[in-house]
Coordinates of C-alpha atoms and ligand atoms in Angstrom, one line a residue:
M1 CA 104.9 137.7 82.5
V2 CA 102.7 134.8 81.7
R3 CA 99.2 134.9 83.3
L4 CA 97.1 131.8 83.8
R5 CA 93.7 131.2 85.2
F6 CA 91.8 128.4 86.7
A7 CA 88.1 129.1 85.9
P8 CA 85.8 126.5 87.6
S9 CA 82.0 126.7 87.7
P10 CA 80.5 126.4 91.2
T11 CA 78.5 123.2 90.5
G12 CA 79.2 121.1 93.5
N13 CA 82.0 118.8 94.6
V14 CA 85.5 119.2 93.1
H15 CA 85.8 116.5 90.4
I16 CA 89.2 114.9 90.2
G17 CA 89.6 116.3 86.7
T18 CA 89.0 119.8 88.0
L19 CA 91.7 119.3 90.6
R20 CA 94.0 118.1 87.8
T21 CA 93.3 121.3 85.8
A22 CA 94.0 123.5 88.9
L23 CA 97.2 121.6 89.7
F24 CA 98.6 121.8 86.1
N25 CA 97.8 125.6 86.1
F26 CA 99.6 126.0 89.4
I27 CA 102.6 123.9 88.3
I28 CA 102.9 125.7 85.0
A29 CA 102.6 129.1 86.7
K30 CA 105.3 128.2 89.1
K31 CA 107.5 126.7 86.4
L32 CA 107.2 129.8 84.2
G33 CA 107.3 132.3 87.0
G34 CA 103.8 133.5 86.1
K35 CA 100.7 134.5 88.0
L36 CA 97.7 132.3 88.6
I37 CA 94.2 133.7 88.8
L38 CA 91.2 132.0 90.3
R39 CA 88.0 133.1 88.5
I40 CA 84.6 131.7 89.4
E41 CA 82.5 131.2 86.3
D42 CA 79.0 131.4 87.7
T43 CA 77.0 132.6 84.7
D44 CA 74.7 129.6 84.7
K45 CA 72.8 130.2 87.9
K46 CA 70.6 127.1 87.3
R47 CA 73.6 124.8 87.7
E48 CA 75.0 126.5 90.7
V49 CA 75.3 124.6 93.9
G50 CA 75.4 126.6 97.2
G51 CA 78.7 126.3 99.1
S52 CA 80.7 125.2 96.1
V53 CA 83.2 128.1 96.2
D54 CA 84.0 127.7 99.9
N55 CA 84.4 124.0 99.3
L56 CA 86.6 124.5 96.4
L57 CA 88.8 126.9 98.3
K58 CA 89.1 124.4 101.1
V59 CA 90.2 121.7 98.7
M60 CA 92.7 124.0 97.0
K61 CA 94.2 125.0 100.4
W62 CA 94.5 121.4 101.5
I63 CA 96.3 120.4 98.3
G64 CA 98.4 123.5 98.3
V65 CA 97.3 125.2 95.1
E66 CA 97.8 128.9 95.7
F67 CA 96.5 131.7 93.7
D68 CA 97.9 135.2 93.1
E69 CA 94.5 136.8 92.4
G70 CA 91.0 135.6 93.1
P71 CA 87.7 136.3 94.9
H72 CA 89.3 135.5 98.2
I73 CA 92.4 137.6 97.7
A74 CA 91.3 140.5 95.3
G75 CA 93.8 141.9 92.8
E76 CA 93.8 144.7 90.2
F77 CA 91.7 142.8 87.7
G78 CA 88.7 142.0 89.9
P79 CA 86.0 141.2 90.7
Y80 CA 86.9 137.6 90.1
T81 CA 83.4 136.2 90.2
Q82 CA 81.6 136.6 86.9
S83 CA 78.2 137.3 88.4
Q84 CA 79.8 140.4 89.9
R85 CA 81.0 141.5 86.5
F86 CA 77.7 141.6 84.6
D87 CA 77.7 145.4 84.3
M88 CA 81.1 145.3 82.8
Y89 CA 80.0 143.2 79.8
K90 CA 77.5 145.6 78.3
E91 CA 79.9 147.9 76.5
Y92 CA 81.5 144.8 74.8
Y93 CA 78.3 143.3 73.4
I94 CA 76.9 146.7 72.4
G95 CA 80.2 147.3 70.6
L96 CA 79.8 144.0 68.7
I97 CA 76.3 144.9 67.7
N98 CA 77.3 148.4 66.5
E99 CA 80.0 146.8 64.4
E100 CA 77.5 144.2 63.0
K101 CA 79.4 141.3 64.4
A102 CA 76.5 140.4 66.7
Y103 CA 72.8 140.8 66.4
Y104 CA 69.5 140.8 68.4
C105 CA 67.6 137.6 67.9
F106 CA 63.9 137.8 68.9
C107 CA 63.0 134.2 68.1
S108 CA 60.8 132.6 70.8
P109 CA 61.7 129.3 72.4
E110 CA 58.6 127.9 70.7
R111 CA 59.9 128.9 67.3
L112 CA 63.3 127.5 68.0
D113 CA 61.7 124.2 69.1
I114 CA 59.8 123.9 65.8
V115 CA 63.0 124.7 63.8
R116 CA 64.9 122.0 65.8
T117 CA 62.2 119.4 65.3
E118 CA 62.1 120.1 61.6
Q119 CA 65.8 119.8 61.3
Q120 CA 65.8 116.5 63.2
A121 CA 63.1 115.2 60.9
N122 CA 65.2 116.1 57.9
K123 CA 68.3 114.4 59.5
Q124 CA 70.1 117.8 59.8
A125 CA 72.2 118.8 62.7
P126 CA 70.0 121.0 64.9
R127 CA 71.2 124.6 64.8
Y128 CA 69.8 128.1 64.7
D129 CA 68.6 129.0 61.2
K130 CA 69.8 132.6 61.3
H131 CA 66.3 133.9 61.1
C132 CA 67.1 137.2 62.8
R133 CA 70.6 137.6 61.4
N134 CA 69.5 140.1 58.7
L135 CA 66.5 141.9 60.2
N136 CA 66.5 145.5 59.1
P137 CA 67.5 148.1 61.7
E138 CA 64.1 149.7 61.9
E139 CA 62.4 146.4 62.6
V140 CA 65.0 145.7 65.3
Q141 CA 64.4 149.2 66.9
K142 CA 60.6 148.6 66.8
K143 CA 60.9 145.3 68.6
L144 CA 63.2 146.7 71.2
K145 CA 60.8 149.6 71.8
N146 CA 58.0 147.0 72.2
N147 CA 60.1 145.3 74.9
E148 CA 60.2 142.1 72.9
S149 CA 62.4 139.5 74.5
Y150 CA 65.7 138.9 72.8
V151 CA 69.1 137.2 73.0
I152 CA 72.3 138.4 71.4
R153 CA 74.0 136.1 68.9
Q154 CA 77.3 136.3 67.3
K155 CA 77.5 136.4 63.5
M156 CA 79.6 133.4 62.7
P157 CA 81.5 133.2 59.4
E158 CA 80.0 131.1 56.7
Q159 CA 81.5 128.3 54.6
C160 CA 85.1 128.6 55.6
E161 CA 87.7 126.8 57.6
I162 CA 88.7 128.0 61.0
K163 CA 92.2 127.1 62.1
V164 CA 93.0 127.2 65.8
H165 CA 96.1 126.3 67.6
D166 CA 96.8 124.2 70.7
K167 CA 100.3 124.2 72.1
L168 CA 100.3 120.4 72.4
R169 CA 98.3 119.4 69.4
G170 CA 99.4 122.1 66.9
E171 CA 96.8 123.3 64.3
I172 CA 93.2 122.1 64.6
C173 CA 90.7 122.8 61.8
F174 CA 87.0 123.3 62.2
H175 CA 84.4 124.1 59.6
A176 CA 82.3 127.2 60.0
D177 CA 79.2 125.3 58.9
D178 CA 79.4 123.3 62.1
L179 CA 79.2 126.4 64.3
E180 CA 75.9 128.1 64.8
D181 CA 75.5 131.7 65.5
Q182 CA 76.2 131.4 69.2
V183 CA 74.3 133.1 71.9
L184 CA 76.5 135.7 73.7
I185 CA 73.8 137.3 75.9
K186 CA 70.8 135.4 77.2
S187 CA 67.3 136.7 77.4
D188 CA 67.7 137.8 81.0
T189 CA 70.7 139.9 79.8
T190 CA 73.3 137.7 81.5
P191 CA 76.2 136.5 79.5
T192 CA 76.8 132.9 78.3
Y193 CA 79.9 131.0 79.3
Q194 CA 81.4 131.6 75.9
F195 CA 81.1 135.4 76.1
A196 CA 82.1 136.0 79.7
N197 CA 85.0 133.5 79.5
V198 CA 86.6 135.3 76.5
V199 CA 85.9 138.9 77.7
D200 CA 87.3 138.0 81.1
D201 CA 90.4 136.2 79.8
H202 CA 91.1 139.4 77.8
L203 CA 90.4 141.9 80.6
M204 CA 92.4 139.8 83.1
Q205 CA 95.3 139.7 80.6
V206 CA 95.4 135.9 80.6
S207 CA 98.1 134.8 78.2
L208 CA 98.0 131.0 78.6
V209 CA 94.8 128.9 79.0
V210 CA 95.3 125.4 80.5
R211 CA 92.1 123.4 80.6
G212 CA 90.7 119.9 79.8
E213 CA 90.4 118.4 76.3
E214 CA 86.6 118.5 76.7
W215 CA 86.8 122.3 75.9
I216 CA 88.4 121.8 72.5
P217 CA 84.9 122.2 70.8
S218 CA 84.7 125.7 72.4
L219 CA 88.1 126.7 71.0
P220 CA 86.9 127.9 67.5
K221 CA 84.1 129.8 69.2
N222 CA 86.5 131.4 71.6
I223 CA 88.9 132.3 68.8
L224 CA 86.1 133.8 66.6
L225 CA 85.0 136.0 69.4
Y226 CA 88.6 137.2 70.0
K227 CA 88.7 137.9 66.2
A228 CA 85.4 139.8 66.4
F229 CA 86.7 142.0 69.1
G230 CA 90.1 142.4 67.4
W231 CA 91.9 141.0 70.4
T232 CA 94.9 138.7 70.5
P233 CA 93.9 135.4 71.9
P234 CA 95.9 133.7 74.6
E235 CA 97.8 130.4 73.9
F236 CA 95.9 127.2 74.7
I237 CA 96.9 123.9 76.2
H238 CA 94.2 121.2 76.4
L239 CA 95.1 118.5 78.9
P240 CA 94.2 114.9 77.8
L241 CA 90.9 113.5 78.9
I242 CA 90.8 111.4 82.0
L243 CA 89.3 108.0 81.1
N244 CA 88.2 105.0 83.1
K245 CA 90.0 101.6 82.8
N246 CA 87.9 100.6 79.8
G247 CA 88.8 103.8 78.0
G248 CA 85.3 105.4 78.6
K249 CA 84.3 108.6 80.3
L250 CA 85.1 108.6 84.0
S251 CA 81.8 108.7 85.7
K252 CA 80.4 108.6 89.2
R253 CA 78.8 105.2 88.5
Q254 CA 82.2 103.5 88.4
G255 CA 83.3 104.9 91.8
D256 CA 84.6 108.0 93.4
V257 CA 85.3 111.0 91.2
A258 CA 85.1 113.8 93.8
V259 CA 88.2 115.0 95.6
E260 CA 86.1 115.3 98.8
D261 CA 85.3 111.5 98.6
F262 CA 88.9 110.6 98.1
R263 CA 89.8 112.8 101.1
S264 CA 87.2 111.3 103.3
K265 CA 88.3 107.7 102.4
G266 CA 91.8 108.6 103.6
Y267 CA 93.8 109.4 100.5
L268 CA 96.5 111.8 101.4
K269 CA 97.1 115.1 99.6
D270 CA 100.6 114.0 98.5
T271 CA 99.0 111.0 96.8
L272 CA 96.4 113.1 95.0
I273 CA 99.1 115.6 93.8
N274 CA 101.4 112.9 92.6
F275 CA 98.5 111.0 91.0
C276 CA 96.9 114.0 89.3
A277 CA 100.3 115.2 87.9
L278 CA 100.8 111.8 86.3
Q279 CA 97.3 112.1 84.6
G280 CA 98.9 113.7 81.6
W281 CA 102.4 114.5 82.5
H282 CA 105.0 112.0 81.4
P283 CA 108.2 112.6 83.4
R284 CA 111.4 111.8 81.6
E285 CA 113.0 109.6 84.3
E286 CA 112.0 106.1 83.4
G287 CA 110.4 104.0 86.1
K288 CA 110.1 106.8 88.6
E289 CA 106.6 107.4 89.8
I290 CA 106.9 109.1 93.1
Y291 CA 107.0 112.9 92.9
S292 CA 106.4 115.5 95.5
L293 CA 104.9 118.8 94.4
N294 CA 108.2 120.6 94.5
E295 CA 109.9 117.9 92.5
I296 CA 107.0 118.0 89.9
I297 CA 107.5 121.8 89.6
D298 CA 111.2 121.3 89.2
K299 CA 111.0 118.6 86.6
F300 CA 107.9 119.7 84.7
E301 CA 108.2 120.5 81.0
I302 CA 105.1 121.5 78.9
N303 CA 106.4 119.3 76.1
D304 CA 106.1 116.3 78.4
I305 CA 102.3 116.6 78.6
G306 CA 100.7 113.8 76.5
I307 CA 97.7 114.1 74.4
S308 CA 96.3 110.6 74.5
G309 CA 93.7 109.9 77.2
A310 CA 95.0 109.4 80.8
I311 CA 93.7 106.3 82.4
F312 CA 92.4 106.7 85.9
D313 CA 93.9 103.7 87.6
T314 CA 92.7 103.2 91.1
D315 CA 95.3 100.5 91.7
K316 CA 97.9 103.1 91.0
L317 CA 96.1 105.5 93.3
D318 CA 96.1 102.9 96.1
Y319 CA 99.7 102.1 95.5
L320 CA 100.8 105.7 95.8
N321 CA 98.7 106.2 98.9
G322 CA 100.3 103.2 100.5
Y323 CA 103.6 104.7 99.7
Y324 CA 102.8 108.0 101.2
I325 CA 101.2 106.4 104.3
R326 CA 104.4 104.5 104.9
Q327 CA 106.4 107.8 104.9
L328 CA 104.4 109.3 107.8
D329 CA 105.8 109.3 111.3
S330 CA 103.8 107.4 113.8
D331 CA 102.3 110.4 115.7
N332 CA 101.1 112.0 112.5
L333 CA 99.7 108.7 111.2
T334 CA 97.9 108.0 114.5
N335 CA 96.4 111.5 114.5
I336 CA 95.0 111.2 111.0
C337 CA 93.8 107.7 111.7
L338 CA 91.9 108.6 114.8
P339 CA 88.6 109.6 113.1
Y340 CA 88.5 106.2 111.4
L341 CA 89.2 104.4 114.8
K342 CA 86.5 106.2 116.7
E343 CA 83.9 103.4 116.3
N344 CA 86.4 100.7 117.5
I345 CA 87.5 102.8 120.4
Q346 CA 83.9 103.5 121.4
K347 CA 83.1 99.8 121.4
T348 CA 85.7 98.7 124.0
T349 CA 85.2 98.9 127.7
N350 CA 88.9 98.4 128.4
K351 CA 90.4 101.8 129.4
K352 CA 93.9 100.9 128.2
K353 CA 92.5 100.4 124.7
Q354 CA 91.0 103.8 124.7
T355 CA 94.3 105.5 125.0
I356 CA 96.3 107.2 122.2
E357 CA 99.3 105.0 123.0
Y358 CA 97.3 101.9 122.3
A359 CA 95.9 103.4 119.1
K360 CA 99.5 104.3 118.0
K361 CA 100.7 100.8 118.5
V362 CA 97.8 99.4 116.5
V363 CA 98.3 101.9 113.7
V364 CA 102.0 101.4 113.4
L365 CA 101.4 97.7 113.1
E366 CA 99.1 98.2 110.1
Q367 CA 101.2 101.0 108.5
E368 CA 103.0 98.7 106.1
R369 CA 99.8 97.3 104.7
L370 CA 97.5 100.3 104.8
K371 CA 96.3 101.6 101.4
K372 CA 93.8 104.1 102.6
L373 CA 93.1 105.4 106.1
S374 CA 89.5 104.4 106.0
E375 CA 90.5 100.7 106.0
I376 CA 92.1 101.0 109.4
G377 CA 88.8 100.6 111.3
E378 CA 88.0 97.3 109.8
L379 CA 91.6 96.0 109.8
T380 CA 92.1 96.7 113.5
E381 CA 88.7 96.0 114.9
F382 CA 89.9 92.8 116.6
F383 CA 92.5 94.8 118.6
F384 CA 89.7 96.7 120.3
S385 CA 87.0 94.0 120.8
D386 CA 86.3 92.9 124.3
T387 CA 85.5 89.4 123.1
L388 CA 86.2 87.9 119.6
K389 CA 83.5 86.1 117.6
Y390 CA 84.7 83.5 115.2
E391 CA 84.1 79.8 114.2
P392 CA 86.1 77.3 116.3
T393 CA 87.3 75.7 113.0
L394 CA 89.2 78.8 112.3
L395 CA 91.7 77.7 114.9
I396 CA 92.6 74.5 113.2
W397 CA 95.6 74.6 110.8
K398 CA 95.4 72.5 107.6
K399 CA 95.8 68.8 108.5
S400 CA 95.8 69.3 112.2
T401 CA 92.9 68.1 114.4
K402 CA 90.7 69.7 117.0
E403 CA 92.4 67.7 119.8
E404 CA 95.8 68.6 118.6
T405 CA 95.0 72.3 118.2
K406 CA 93.5 72.4 121.7
N407 CA 96.6 70.7 123.1
N408 CA 98.9 73.0 121.3
L409 CA 97.1 76.1 122.4
R410 CA 97.3 74.8 126.0
Q411 CA 101.0 74.4 125.7
L412 CA 101.3 77.9 124.3
Y413 CA 99.2 79.2 127.1
D414 CA 101.4 77.6 129.7
T415 CA 104.6 78.8 128.0
L416 CA 103.3 82.4 127.5
K417 CA 102.2 82.6 131.1
L418 CA 105.7 82.2 132.3
I419 CA 107.0 85.1 130.2
A420 CA 107.3 88.2 132.3
E421 CA 105.4 91.3 131.3
D422 CA 108.7 93.2 131.0
N423 CA 109.9 90.8 128.4
W424 CA 106.6 90.8 126.5
T425 CA 108.1 92.0 123.2
K426 CA 107.5 90.5 119.8
D427 CA 111.2 89.5 119.5
N428 CA 111.3 87.7 122.8
L429 CA 108.0 86.1 122.3
K430 CA 109.1 84.8 119.0
E431 CA 112.3 83.4 120.4
Q432 CA 110.7 81.7 123.3
I433 CA 107.8 80.2 121.3
V434 CA 109.8 79.1 118.3
S435 CA 112.4 77.4 120.5
Y436 CA 109.7 75.7 122.4
I437 CA 108.1 74.3 119.2
K438 CA 111.5 73.1 118.0
E439 CA 112.2 71.4 121.3
K440 CA 108.8 69.6 121.0
E441 CA 109.6 68.8 117.4
G442 CA 106.3 70.2 116.5
K443 CA 105.2 71.9 113.2
I444 CA 105.4 75.7 113.3
G445 CA 102.0 76.1 111.5
D446 CA 100.2 73.7 114.0
Y447 CA 101.1 76.2 116.8
L448 CA 101.4 79.6 115.2
W449 CA 98.2 79.4 113.2
P450 CA 96.0 78.6 116.2
M451 CA 97.9 81.2 118.2
R452 CA 97.3 83.9 115.6
A453 CA 93.7 82.9 115.0
S454 CA 92.8 82.9 118.7
L455 CA 94.5 86.3 119.2
T456 CA 92.7 87.9 116.2
G457 CA 89.7 85.8 115.3
K458 CA 90.7 86.3 111.6
S459 CA 92.2 84.3 108.9
A460 CA 94.5 87.2 107.8
S461 CA 96.3 89.6 110.1
P462 CA 99.8 90.6 111.2
D463 CA 101.9 87.8 112.7
P464 CA 101.0 86.5 116.2
F465 CA 104.0 88.0 118.0
E466 CA 103.4 91.5 116.8
V467 CA 99.7 91.2 117.7
A468 CA 100.5 89.7 121.1
E469 CA 102.9 92.5 121.9
V470 CA 100.3 95.2 121.1
L471 CA 97.6 93.3 123.0
G472 CA 99.8 92.9 126.1
K473 CA 100.2 89.8 128.2
E474 CA 96.9 89.7 130.1
E475 CA 94.7 90.2 127.0
S476 CA 96.8 87.7 124.9
I477 CA 96.6 85.0 127.5
K478 CA 92.9 85.6 127.9
R479 CA 92.3 85.3 124.2
I480 CA 94.2 82.0 123.9
L481 CA 92.2 80.6 126.8
D482 CA 89.0 81.7 125.0
G483 CA 90.3 79.7 122.0
I484 CA 90.9 76.6 124.1
N485 CA 87.4 76.8 125.6
L486 CA 85.9 77.2 122.2
L487 CA 87.3 73.9 121.0
Ligands
LIG501 N1 84.0 127.4 83.5 C1 84.6 126.4 82.7 C2 84.7 125.1 83.6 O1 83.8 124.9 84.3 C3 85.9 126.9 82.3 C4 86.4 126.3 81.0 C5 87.7 127.0 80.5 O2 88.7 126.8 81.2 O3 87.6 127.8 79.6 O4 85.6 124.3 83.5

């Protein structure tokens, strides 16, 4: 049975690329009937951010990525947090030293600095000069006895080609000269990412590694370590890079990159699943972009993962979110919009406008247009305001005049007043008002624009009949009168 793992480091919020990796691992595990492990790679304590793991688990739960083994579930290959496995690593690095595949390096940070500076001055790539690679055993023992500080480095092969394999890209060649004798164990005896990652993938019987393209430079190092141990490496799939619209690296400076930020802005989980899946997966059905998680699992083929960079297109993200918002039923949508309406609701003194029923009417009216939930507050503020603030000129349509507008609003006021509250529906309002305008041989815009503007105080909003229905008779009439008085 294929075993996959998702191996994030606990360094803060969940980057959208990290979510994509988790999701692809989950989808592939499901597709192949395999198992998915969550392993926390916390070997670098300096980079660790408190609360990251809880936060990660929360995000995974929200999205629906489930694990078969992990720190929160246990399993027969645990512990699943690397800092709890430090004792297990010793026999493996001692084994490599005994077989002369790794060695103690006693070079001080100061010496390494000098070497690096010299290399830079000579325009050479900075790398360890293998000073301790051939120390004689007595010397090593003496230094160890003296408690000299050391790291353990792997003896990398010299002057040869290293061929590695990626399931999507085929063979990739690296030159041994480009790889330095990598540190496996740091001076505080904790393992490096390179070491712990390989040992754990082996011990946890991982057979397929799915991770981002940024890890390709690690691949030859991983493979050489497997070789040093005499272990069979897993298969590798490197997902394409996620790029910004200009083809550069996706960075915080260009906008949100953390899943938590997308969530708090009101992107739905179905949107993020659909969007992340399309960051690398090219479904065969042409023109189809909407995919639920189940459908993705059903249709997914490893061969349909691309290798060229996936463009992070926020317009597409908004489009998908708009689609999924439109699929929600009104109760559900109202509930998830409530946090974003809180400020508006707090501002009004009108009890009726503080009810869920009112919020629901408002939300349903905006559902068609809504791209993210966080927009709902600003879009609907006018529904909750006790009095609107706007420039009187907003009420005047194109070539119309102030007098004409005032006159038209007054006629609308008189007509609307006669419509019974029971008949205060958008369809009836439209019928009555439009036939009134026709009868008067007036221009639609000269009436409906000032009506809409006086009801909303905005130049763009839903149509006046829809707004009037939600506001109710009393409030609509009051707003039109306020408009008349403003002119
Ligand atoms: N801990 C690495 C990360 O933060 C894992 C890389 C890998 O999957 O090998 O993504």
